[in-house]
XYZ file of C-alpha atoms in Angstrom:
81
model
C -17.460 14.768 -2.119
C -20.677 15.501 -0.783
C -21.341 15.527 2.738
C -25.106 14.926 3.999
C -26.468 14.181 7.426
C -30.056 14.618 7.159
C -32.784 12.829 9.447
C -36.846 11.896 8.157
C -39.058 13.168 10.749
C -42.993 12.892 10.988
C -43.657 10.820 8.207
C -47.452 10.386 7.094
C -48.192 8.497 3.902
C -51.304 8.557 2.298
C -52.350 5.820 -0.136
C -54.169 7.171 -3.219
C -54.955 3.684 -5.051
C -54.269 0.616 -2.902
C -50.757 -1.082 -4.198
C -50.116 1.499 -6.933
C -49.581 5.040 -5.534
C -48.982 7.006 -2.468
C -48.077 10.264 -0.965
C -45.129 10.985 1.441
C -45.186 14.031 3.497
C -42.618 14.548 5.890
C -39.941 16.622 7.197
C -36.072 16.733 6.821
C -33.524 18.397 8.777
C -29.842 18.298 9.550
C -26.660 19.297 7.571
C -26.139 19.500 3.942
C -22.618 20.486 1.972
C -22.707 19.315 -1.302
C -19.996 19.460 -3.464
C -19.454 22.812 -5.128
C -21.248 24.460 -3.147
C -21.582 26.383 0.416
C -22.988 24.251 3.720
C -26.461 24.104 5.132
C -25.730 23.591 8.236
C -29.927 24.216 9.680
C -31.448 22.167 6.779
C -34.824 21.584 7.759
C -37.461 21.166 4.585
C -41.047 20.135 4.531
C -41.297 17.103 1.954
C -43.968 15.682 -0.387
C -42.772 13.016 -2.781
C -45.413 10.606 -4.971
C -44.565 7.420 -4.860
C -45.974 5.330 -8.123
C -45.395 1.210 -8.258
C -44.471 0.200 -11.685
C -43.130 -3.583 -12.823
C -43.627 -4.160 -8.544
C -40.443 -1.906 -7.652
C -41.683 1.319 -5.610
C -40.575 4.286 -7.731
C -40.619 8.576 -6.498
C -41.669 10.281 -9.252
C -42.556 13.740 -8.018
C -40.789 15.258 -5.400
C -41.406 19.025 -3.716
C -39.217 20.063 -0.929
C -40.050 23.424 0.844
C -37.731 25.485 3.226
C -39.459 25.829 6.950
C -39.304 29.216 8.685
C -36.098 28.897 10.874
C -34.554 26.635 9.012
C -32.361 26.999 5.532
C -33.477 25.029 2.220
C -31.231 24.206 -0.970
C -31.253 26.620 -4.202
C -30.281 23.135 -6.084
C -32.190 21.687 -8.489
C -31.917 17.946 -8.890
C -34.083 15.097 -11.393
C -34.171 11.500 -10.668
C -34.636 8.901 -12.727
Protein backbone atom coordinates (compact mmCIF):
# COMPACT_ATOMS: atom_id res chain seq x y z
CA UNK A 1 0.00 0.00 0.00
CA UNK A 2 1.07 3.38 -0.30
CA UNK A 3 2.22 5.29 2.50
CA UNK A 4 1.99 9.30 2.33
CA UNK A 5 2.37 11.91 5.02
CA UNK A 6 2.64 15.07 3.27
CA UNK A 7 1.64 18.63 4.76
CA UNK A 8 0.27 22.00 2.35
CA UNK A 9 2.27 24.86 3.37
CA UNK A 10 2.02 28.61 2.15
CA UNK A 11 -0.85 28.42 0.10
CA UNK A 12 -1.69 31.56 -2.20
CA UNK A 13 -4.52 31.27 -4.69
CA UNK A 14 -5.03 33.54 -7.31
CA UNK A 15 -8.43 33.90 -9.00
CA UNK A 16 -8.18 34.29 -12.80
CA UNK A 17 -12.08 34.72 -13.63
CA UNK A 18 -14.28 35.22 -10.56
CA UNK A 19 -16.24 31.69 -9.82
CA UNK A 20 -14.67 29.80 -12.74
CA UNK A 21 -10.86 29.44 -12.40
CA UNK A 22 -8.00 29.80 -10.09
CA UNK A 23 -4.42 29.17 -9.43
CA UNK A 24 -2.91 27.26 -6.41
CA UNK A 25 0.64 27.74 -5.57
CA UNK A 26 1.95 26.20 -2.65
CA UNK A 27 4.38 23.98 -1.11
CA UNK A 28 4.43 20.26 0.02
CA UNK A 29 6.68 18.45 2.19
CA UNK A 30 6.90 15.35 4.32
CA UNK A 31 7.26 11.58 3.52
CA UNK A 32 6.29 9.73 0.49
CA UNK A 33 6.64 5.65 -0.17
CA UNK A 34 4.48 4.65 -2.69
CA UNK A 35 3.96 1.33 -3.58
CA UNK A 36 6.61 -0.15 -5.84
CA UNK A 37 8.77 2.05 -5.31
CA UNK A 38 11.74 3.47 -2.92
CA UNK A 39 10.76 6.22 0.07
CA UNK A 40 11.02 9.96 0.00
CA UNK A 41 11.55 10.50 3.15
CA UNK A 42 12.54 14.83 2.60
CA UNK A 43 9.63 15.39 0.11
CA UNK A 44 9.34 18.93 -0.16
CA UNK A 45 7.88 20.23 -3.82
CA UNK A 46 6.82 23.63 -4.93
CA UNK A 47 3.12 23.24 -6.35
CA UNK A 48 0.97 25.00 -8.99
CA UNK A 49 -2.31 23.30 -9.80
CA UNK A 50 -5.34 25.19 -11.99
CA UNK A 51 -8.30 24.80 -10.60
CA UNK A 52 -11.36 25.12 -13.35
CA UNK A 53 -15.29 24.99 -11.99
CA UNK A 54 -17.34 22.98 -14.31
CA UNK A 55 -21.26 21.73 -13.63
CA UNK A 56 -20.44 23.84 -9.92
CA UNK A 57 -17.96 20.98 -8.60
CA UNK A 58 -14.27 22.53 -8.28
CA UNK A 59 -12.13 20.40 -10.61
CA UNK A 60 -7.67 20.42 -10.86
CA UNK A 61 -6.97 20.19 -14.18
CA UNK A 62 -3.31 21.08 -14.50
CA UNK A 63 -1.00 20.25 -12.00
CA UNK A 64 3.10 21.03 -11.92
CA UNK A 65 5.02 19.93 -8.96
CA UNK A 66 8.76 20.99 -8.76
CA UNK A 67 11.52 19.51 -6.42
CA UNK A 68 13.02 22.44 -3.95
CA UNK A 69 16.79 22.57 -3.41
CA UNK A 70 17.25 20.45 -0.17
CA UNK A 71 14.53 18.59 -0.51
CA UNK A 72 13.79 15.24 -2.80
CA UNK A 73 10.84 15.26 -5.52
CA UNK A 74 9.06 12.10 -7.18
CA UNK A 75 10.31 10.66 -10.74
CA UNK A 76 6.42 9.45 -10.94
CA UNK A 77 4.24 10.48 -13.33
CA UNK A 78 0.57 10.48 -12.44
CA UNK A 79 -2.97 11.87 -14.59
CA UNK A 80 -6.14 12.61 -12.89
CA UNK A 81 -9.27 12.56 -14.08
Amino acid sequence: TDSVNLQIKHIRVLTLVEDQAAVAHFYSEGFLAPKGYKPVYNYLARVTQVFVKEDGKWKVRSSHWSPVVGGSGTTQNALVD
